[in-house]
Short mmCIF file of C-alpha atoms in Angstrom, two decimals:
data_model
loop_
_atom_site.label_atom_id
_atom_site.label_comp_id
_atom_site.label_asym_id
_atom_site.label_seq_id
_atom_site.Cartn_x
_atom_site.Cartn_y
_atom_site.Cartn_z
CA MET A 181 0.00 0.00 0.00
CA ALA A 182 1.29 3.41 -0.88
CA ASN A 183 2.50 5.62 1.94
CA LEU A 184 -0.08 8.38 2.37
CA LYS A 185 2.45 10.85 3.74
CA ASP A 186 4.81 10.34 0.80
CA ILE A 187 2.01 10.89 -1.71
CA ARG A 188 0.81 13.98 0.16
CA ASP A 189 4.33 15.43 0.24
CA ARG A 190 4.76 14.80 -3.47
CA ILE A 191 1.46 16.50 -4.25
CA GLY A 192 2.64 19.55 -2.29
CA SER A 193 5.96 19.56 -4.14
CA VAL A 194 4.28 19.36 -7.55
CA LYS A 195 1.90 22.20 -6.68
CA ASN A 196 4.80 24.39 -5.55
CA THR A 197 6.64 23.63 -8.79
CA ARG A 198 3.55 24.63 -10.76
CA LYS A 199 3.44 27.97 -8.93
CA ILE A 200 7.03 28.63 -9.98
CA THR A 201 6.51 27.66 -13.63
CA GLU A 202 3.31 29.72 -13.81
CA ALA A 203 5.13 32.75 -12.39
CA MET A 204 7.93 32.32 -14.95
CA ARG A 205 5.34 32.09 -17.74
CA LEU A 206 3.75 35.36 -16.68
CA VAL A 207 7.14 37.10 -16.43
CA ALA A 208 8.08 35.89 -19.92
CA ALA A 209 4.73 37.10 -21.28
CA ALA A 210 5.29 40.56 -19.81
CA LYS A 211 8.79 40.73 -21.30
CA VAL A 212 7.50 39.70 -24.73
CA ARG A 213 5.27 42.76 -24.56
CA ARG A 214 8.29 44.92 -23.74
CA ALA A 215 10.22 43.41 -26.67
CA GLN A 216 7.34 44.29 -28.98
CA GLU A 217 7.18 47.86 -27.68
CA GLN A 218 10.90 48.30 -28.22
CA VAL A 219 10.63 47.09 -31.82
CA LEU A 220 7.84 49.59 -32.47
CA ARG A 221 9.81 52.43 -30.84
CA SER A 222 12.87 51.74 -32.98
CA ARG A 223 10.87 51.49 -36.20
CA PRO A 224 10.69 55.25 -37.09
CA PHE A 225 14.48 55.61 -37.08
CA ALA A 226 14.94 52.45 -39.15
CA ASP A 227 12.31 53.57 -41.66
CA ARG A 228 13.77 57.04 -42.06
CA LEU A 229 17.29 55.63 -42.47
CA ALA A 230 16.07 53.20 -45.14
CA ARG A 231 14.39 56.07 -46.97
CA VAL A 232 17.58 58.13 -47.03
CA LEU A 233 19.59 55.17 -48.35
CA GLU A 234 16.88 54.46 -50.91
CA ASN A 235 17.13 58.01 -52.22
CA LEU A 236 20.91 57.75 -52.38
CA GLN A 237 20.59 54.51 -54.28
CA SER A 238 18.28 56.17 -56.80
CA ARG A 239 20.88 58.90 -57.46
CA MET A 240 23.99 56.79 -57.76
CA ARG A 241 25.19 53.28 -58.45
CA PHE A 242 26.07 51.77 -55.07
CA GLU A 243 28.40 49.28 -56.71
CA ASP A 244 30.46 52.20 -58.06
CA ALA A 245 30.67 53.93 -54.66
CA ASP A 246 33.79 53.93 -52.54
CA ALA A 247 32.06 52.32 -49.54
CA PRO A 248 34.02 49.56 -47.74
CA LEU A 249 30.84 48.01 -46.28
CA LEU A 250 29.55 47.34 -49.80
CA GLU A 251 32.82 45.88 -51.04
CA GLN A 252 32.39 42.46 -52.63
CA ARG A 253 35.73 40.68 -52.38
CA GLU A 254 36.98 37.14 -52.75
CA VAL A 255 35.88 35.18 -49.72
CA GLY A 256 38.46 33.25 -47.74
CA THR A 257 37.32 33.64 -44.12
CA ILE A 258 33.72 33.71 -42.93
CA THR A 259 32.62 34.76 -39.45
CA LEU A 260 29.43 33.29 -38.01
CA LEU A 261 27.65 35.38 -35.38
CA ALA A 262 25.53 32.99 -33.28
CA VAL A 263 22.83 34.45 -31.00
CA THR A 264 21.63 32.38 -28.03
CA GLY A 265 20.44 33.19 -24.53
CA ASP A 266 22.19 33.31 -21.18
CA ARG A 267 19.62 31.06 -19.53
CA GLY A 268 17.82 27.82 -20.22
CA LEU A 269 14.26 26.66 -19.51
CA CYS A 270 13.17 27.82 -22.95
CA GLY A 271 12.60 24.57 -24.82
CA GLY A 272 14.82 23.96 -27.83
CA TYR A 273 15.62 27.64 -28.44
CA ASN A 274 19.34 27.48 -27.60
CA ALA A 275 19.87 23.95 -28.91
CA ASN A 276 18.42 24.84 -32.32
CA ILE A 277 20.81 27.77 -32.81
CA ILE A 278 23.80 25.72 -31.68
CA LYS A 279 22.87 22.90 -34.05
CA ARG A 280 22.35 25.32 -36.93
CA THR A 281 25.74 26.92 -36.24
CA GLU A 282 27.45 23.52 -36.27
CA LEU A 283 25.77 22.56 -39.54
CA ARG A 284 26.65 25.87 -41.19
CA THR A 285 30.25 25.62 -40.01
CA ALA A 286 30.58 22.09 -41.37
CA GLU A 287 29.03 23.18 -44.67
CA LEU A 288 31.41 26.12 -45.13
CA VAL A 289 34.49 24.17 -44.07
CA GLY A 290 33.49 21.49 -46.55
CA GLN A 291 33.48 24.16 -49.28
CA GLY A 292 37.04 25.15 -48.38
CA TYR A 293 36.38 28.30 -46.34
CA LYS A 294 37.98 29.19 -43.04
CA VAL A 295 35.30 29.74 -40.38
CA ASP A 296 35.44 31.45 -37.00
CA LEU A 297 32.71 32.31 -34.49
CA VAL A 298 31.43 35.34 -32.62
CA LEU A 299 29.20 34.04 -29.83
CA ILE A 300 26.40 35.91 -28.08
CA GLY A 301 24.86 34.29 -25.01
CA ARG A 302 26.26 32.08 -22.28
CA LYS A 303 24.71 28.89 -23.72
CA ALA A 304 26.59 29.14 -27.03
CA ILE A 305 29.78 30.30 -25.32
CA THR A 306 29.81 27.35 -22.91
CA TYR A 307 29.03 24.83 -25.65
CA PHE A 308 31.67 25.94 -28.15
CA GLN A 309 34.35 26.72 -25.55
CA ASN A 310 34.07 23.10 -24.42
CA ARG A 311 34.89 22.19 -28.04
CA ALA A 312 37.63 24.77 -28.57
CA ASN A 313 39.76 22.19 -30.41
CA GLN A 314 37.09 22.01 -33.14
CA TYR A 315 36.04 25.68 -33.46
CA THR A 316 37.83 29.03 -33.63
CA ILE A 317 36.17 31.62 -31.38
CA ARG A 318 36.87 35.22 -32.37
CA ALA A 319 34.86 37.05 -29.67
CA THR A 320 32.16 36.45 -27.06
CA PHE A 321 29.37 38.62 -25.63
CA THR A 322 27.24 37.84 -22.61
CA GLY A 323 25.09 39.61 -20.04
CA LEU A 324 22.87 41.34 -22.60
CA ASP A 325 19.47 42.57 -21.45
CA GLN A 326 16.59 40.28 -22.28
CA VAL A 327 15.17 43.25 -24.17
CA PRO A 328 18.25 44.31 -26.22
CA LYS A 329 19.39 47.92 -26.27
CA ALA A 330 20.92 49.93 -29.10
CA SER A 331 24.13 50.39 -27.09
CA GLU A 332 24.59 46.61 -26.89
CA ALA A 333 24.02 46.22 -30.62
CA MET A 334 26.53 49.03 -31.22
CA GLY A 335 29.24 47.25 -29.21
CA ILE A 336 28.79 44.04 -31.19
CA ALA A 337 28.58 45.90 -34.49
CA ASN A 338 31.83 47.76 -33.77
CA GLU A 339 33.59 44.46 -33.12
CA VAL A 340 32.49 42.75 -36.34
CA LEU A 341 32.90 45.96 -38.34
CA ALA A 342 36.51 46.32 -37.24
CA GLU A 343 37.24 42.73 -38.23
CA PHE A 344 35.64 43.18 -41.64
CA LEU A 345 37.36 46.49 -42.40
CA SER A 346 40.74 45.12 -41.31
CA GLY A 347 40.38 42.27 -43.80
CA SER A 348 40.65 39.51 -41.21
CA THR A 349 37.25 38.25 -42.34
CA ASP A 350 35.59 38.59 -45.73
CA ARG A 351 31.97 37.86 -44.86
CA ILE A 352 29.92 37.94 -41.67
CA GLU A 353 26.73 35.93 -41.25
CA ILE A 354 24.40 36.08 -38.28
CA ILE A 355 22.46 33.04 -37.08
CA PHE A 356 19.48 33.97 -34.95
CA THR A 357 15.91 32.87 -34.25
CA LYS A 358 13.23 34.66 -36.24
CA PHE A 359 10.03 35.28 -34.31
CA ILE A 360 6.93 33.94 -36.09
CA ASN A 361 4.36 33.68 -33.30
CA LEU A 362 4.13 32.66 -29.66
CA VAL A 363 4.44 28.96 -30.45
CA SER A 364 6.61 29.08 -33.54
CA SER A 365 10.05 30.41 -34.40
CA LYS A 366 12.84 29.27 -36.68
CA PRO A 367 16.63 29.67 -36.85
CA VAL A 368 17.66 31.74 -39.88
CA ILE A 369 20.94 32.84 -41.44
CA GLN A 370 21.39 36.40 -42.69
CA THR A 371 24.46 38.01 -44.25
CA LEU A 372 25.46 41.11 -42.30
CA LEU A 373 28.57 42.10 -44.24
CA PRO A 374 29.14 43.00 -46.97
CA LEU A 375 25.82 44.86 -47.14
CA ASP A 376 23.52 44.10 -50.03
CA PRO A 377 22.48 47.38 -51.69
CA GLN A 378 19.38 45.71 -53.14
CA GLY A 379 18.05 44.82 -49.70
CA ILE A 380 18.32 48.21 -48.03
CA ALA A 381 14.84 49.58 -48.71
CA ILE A 382 12.14 47.18 -47.48
CA PRO A 383 8.60 48.46 -48.15
CA GLU A 384 6.95 46.00 -45.76
CA ASP A 385 8.06 44.54 -42.49
CA GLU A 386 6.51 41.76 -40.44
CA ILE A 387 5.45 42.75 -36.94
CA PHE A 388 3.72 40.97 -34.10
CA ARG A 389 1.31 42.30 -31.54
CA LEU A 390 0.68 40.46 -28.28
CA THR A 391 -2.97 40.60 -27.23
CA THR A 392 -5.15 39.38 -24.38
CA ARG A 393 -8.65 38.13 -25.05
CA ASP A 394 -10.93 36.47 -22.52
CA GLY A 395 -7.99 36.09 -20.17
CA ARG A 396 -5.89 34.20 -22.75
CA LEU A 397 -2.73 35.41 -24.44
CA GLY A 398 -2.64 35.57 -28.21
CA VAL A 399 -0.60 37.12 -30.98
CA GLU A 400 -1.55 38.96 -34.14
CA VAL A 401 1.00 38.79 -36.95
CA GLY A 402 0.84 41.11 -39.92
CA THR A 403 2.79 43.51 -42.07
CA ALA A 404 3.11 47.19 -41.40
CA ALA A 405 3.76 49.36 -44.40
CA ASN A 406 6.54 51.86 -44.15
CA LEU A 407 4.62 54.95 -43.08
CA GLN A 408 7.54 57.33 -43.55
CA SER A 409 7.04 59.51 -46.62
CA LYS A 410 9.71 59.48 -49.30
CA LEU A 411 12.24 62.28 -49.30
CA PRO A 412 11.59 64.98 -51.89
CA SER A 413 13.28 64.26 -55.19
CA ASP A 414 14.75 67.75 -55.33
CA ILE A 415 16.48 67.57 -51.96
CA VAL A 416 20.13 68.63 -52.05
CA PHE A 417 22.80 66.90 -49.94
CA ASP A 418 25.72 69.03 -48.75
CA GLN A 419 28.04 66.04 -48.63
CA SER A 420 29.00 63.81 -51.51
CA PRO A 421 27.12 60.49 -51.82
CA ASP A 422 30.26 58.58 -50.83
CA GLN A 423 30.57 60.57 -47.61
CA LEU A 424 26.91 60.00 -46.78
CA LEU A 425 27.18 56.28 -47.45
CA ASN A 426 30.23 55.89 -45.23
CA ALA A 427 28.38 57.71 -42.45
CA LEU A 428 24.99 56.00 -42.83
CA LEU A 429 25.96 52.40 -43.61
CA PRO A 430 27.48 51.73 -40.16
CA LEU A 431 24.22 53.03 -38.64
CA TYR A 432 22.28 50.73 -40.94
CA LEU A 433 24.46 47.78 -39.89
CA GLU A 434 23.85 48.54 -36.20
CA ASN A 435 20.13 48.76 -36.86
CA GLN A 436 20.10 45.44 -38.70
CA LEU A 437 21.97 43.81 -35.83
CA LEU A 438 19.62 45.36 -33.27
CA ARG A 439 16.58 44.08 -35.13
CA SER A 440 18.10 40.57 -35.20
CA LEU A 441 18.79 40.71 -31.46
CA GLN A 442 15.23 41.88 -30.84
CA GLU A 443 13.82 39.03 -32.92
CA ALA A 444 15.99 36.56 -31.02
CA ALA A 445 14.96 38.01 -27.65
CA ALA A 446 11.27 37.80 -28.54
CA SER A 447 11.74 34.21 -29.72
CA GLU A 448 13.55 33.25 -26.51
CA LEU A 449 10.85 34.79 -24.31
CA ALA A 450 8.08 33.17 -26.34
CA SER A 451 9.86 29.81 -26.14
CA ARG A 452 10.28 30.20 -22.39
CA MET A 453 6.62 31.16 -22.01
CA THR A 454 5.55 28.12 -24.02
CA ALA A 455 7.89 25.80 -22.11
CA MET A 456 6.68 27.09 -18.75
CA ASN A 457 3.06 26.82 -19.87
CA ASN A 458 3.64 23.18 -20.85
CA ALA A 459 5.40 22.56 -17.54
CA SER A 460 2.47 24.09 -15.64
CA ASP A 461 0.00 21.90 -17.54
CA ASN A 462 2.08 18.79 -16.86
CA ALA A 463 2.35 19.68 -13.17
CA LYS A 464 -1.42 20.17 -12.99
CA ALA A 465 -2.03 16.78 -14.63
CA LEU A 466 0.51 15.10 -12.35
CA ALA A 467 -1.04 16.68 -9.25
CA LYS A 468 -4.45 15.45 -10.36
CA SER A 469 -3.13 11.92 -10.91
CA LEU A 470 -1.38 11.91 -7.52
CA THR A 471 -4.54 13.17 -5.84
CA LEU A 472 -6.47 10.21 -7.30
CA ASP A 473 -3.77 7.84 -6.07
CA TYR A 474 -3.89 9.50 -2.65
CA ASN A 475 -7.67 9.16 -2.44
CA LYS A 476 -7.53 5.51 -3.50
CA ALA A 477 -4.82 4.74 -0.95
CA ARG A 478 -6.71 6.63 1.76
CA GLN A 479 -9.93 4.79 0.91
CA ALA A 480 -8.09 1.47 0.99
CA ALA A 481 -6.60 2.34 4.38
CA ILE A 482 -10.03 3.26 5.79
CA THR A 483 -11.55 0.08 4.37
CA GLN A 484 -8.78 -1.97 5.96
CA GLU A 485 -9.39 -0.34 9.34
CA ILE A 486 -13.13 -1.02 9.09
CA LEU A 487 -12.47 -4.67 8.24
CA GLU A 488 -10.14 -4.97 11.21
CA VAL A 489 -12.78 -3.48 13.55
CA VAL A 490 -15.50 -5.74 12.13
CA GLY A 491 -13.22 -8.75 12.35
CA GLY A 492 -12.34 -7.94 15.96
CA SER A 493 -15.99 -7.53 16.92
CA ALA A 494 -16.88 -10.85 15.29
CA GLY A 495 -14.09 -12.58 17.17
CA MET A 496 -15.25 -11.23 20.52
CA SER A 497 -18.81 -12.38 19.93
#
């Protein structure tokens, strides 16, 4: 017969665990909202910058400009920028990025390229440092806010920009998790440097909006048109186009990196919220099952006591 005290203690432990996972789910949900708000706040600057570059592109041939960030050169070394989190308990979020980085590294090495890594997040750093004999780590970044800031993106951008301009790497790719919705995200690879002049002006951009209906969290995904009006065609720039490009392209790079970090942060928080929601549901189901076992064991114990009393009474008579 099951020990009633052990079952009761386990039920209490499971219920306490559920309280923790539920609290973590709510915290992650609140931070997803903050990540969304930050994306929306940074949008006007990104849109205006894209418009300026679009106008420059319409007035000159970018491929003829003396802009190092647009330079297409023979590729010998490729740097992979892998974005993971500092913490776990977020399902397969970190493992998917690490796996994608390993596959991409193997693919490039197989094609004859030299590959090194720039790692963001303690999970990727720990994993690849433990395999330092297999991978070359160029730089590491950790301790970023769960809702990334422009200053953090700037620090990372300065590092990779210096490496690219010095010629120590010929191409930089970022591997991060693209946010799709609260239950879906996917690792993607995007080329950061050299910049692609054809991809600078994006008329539409996918956004997400976290909503609450009838006490349940949901997400609305759509596209928001670039609401910034185009610059007048007769506008006159004091500087030469080359000077403007060399000033604006680093800002554009930082913005691209910031947007990637924001996507990754939203994906991590959504994955954590989903994982904690699943953990809460499992804890609830386990507590219910243990309660049934407890009631059965308690009923069996009471029945046994009644039989003993009845048996004792029959023996006395």
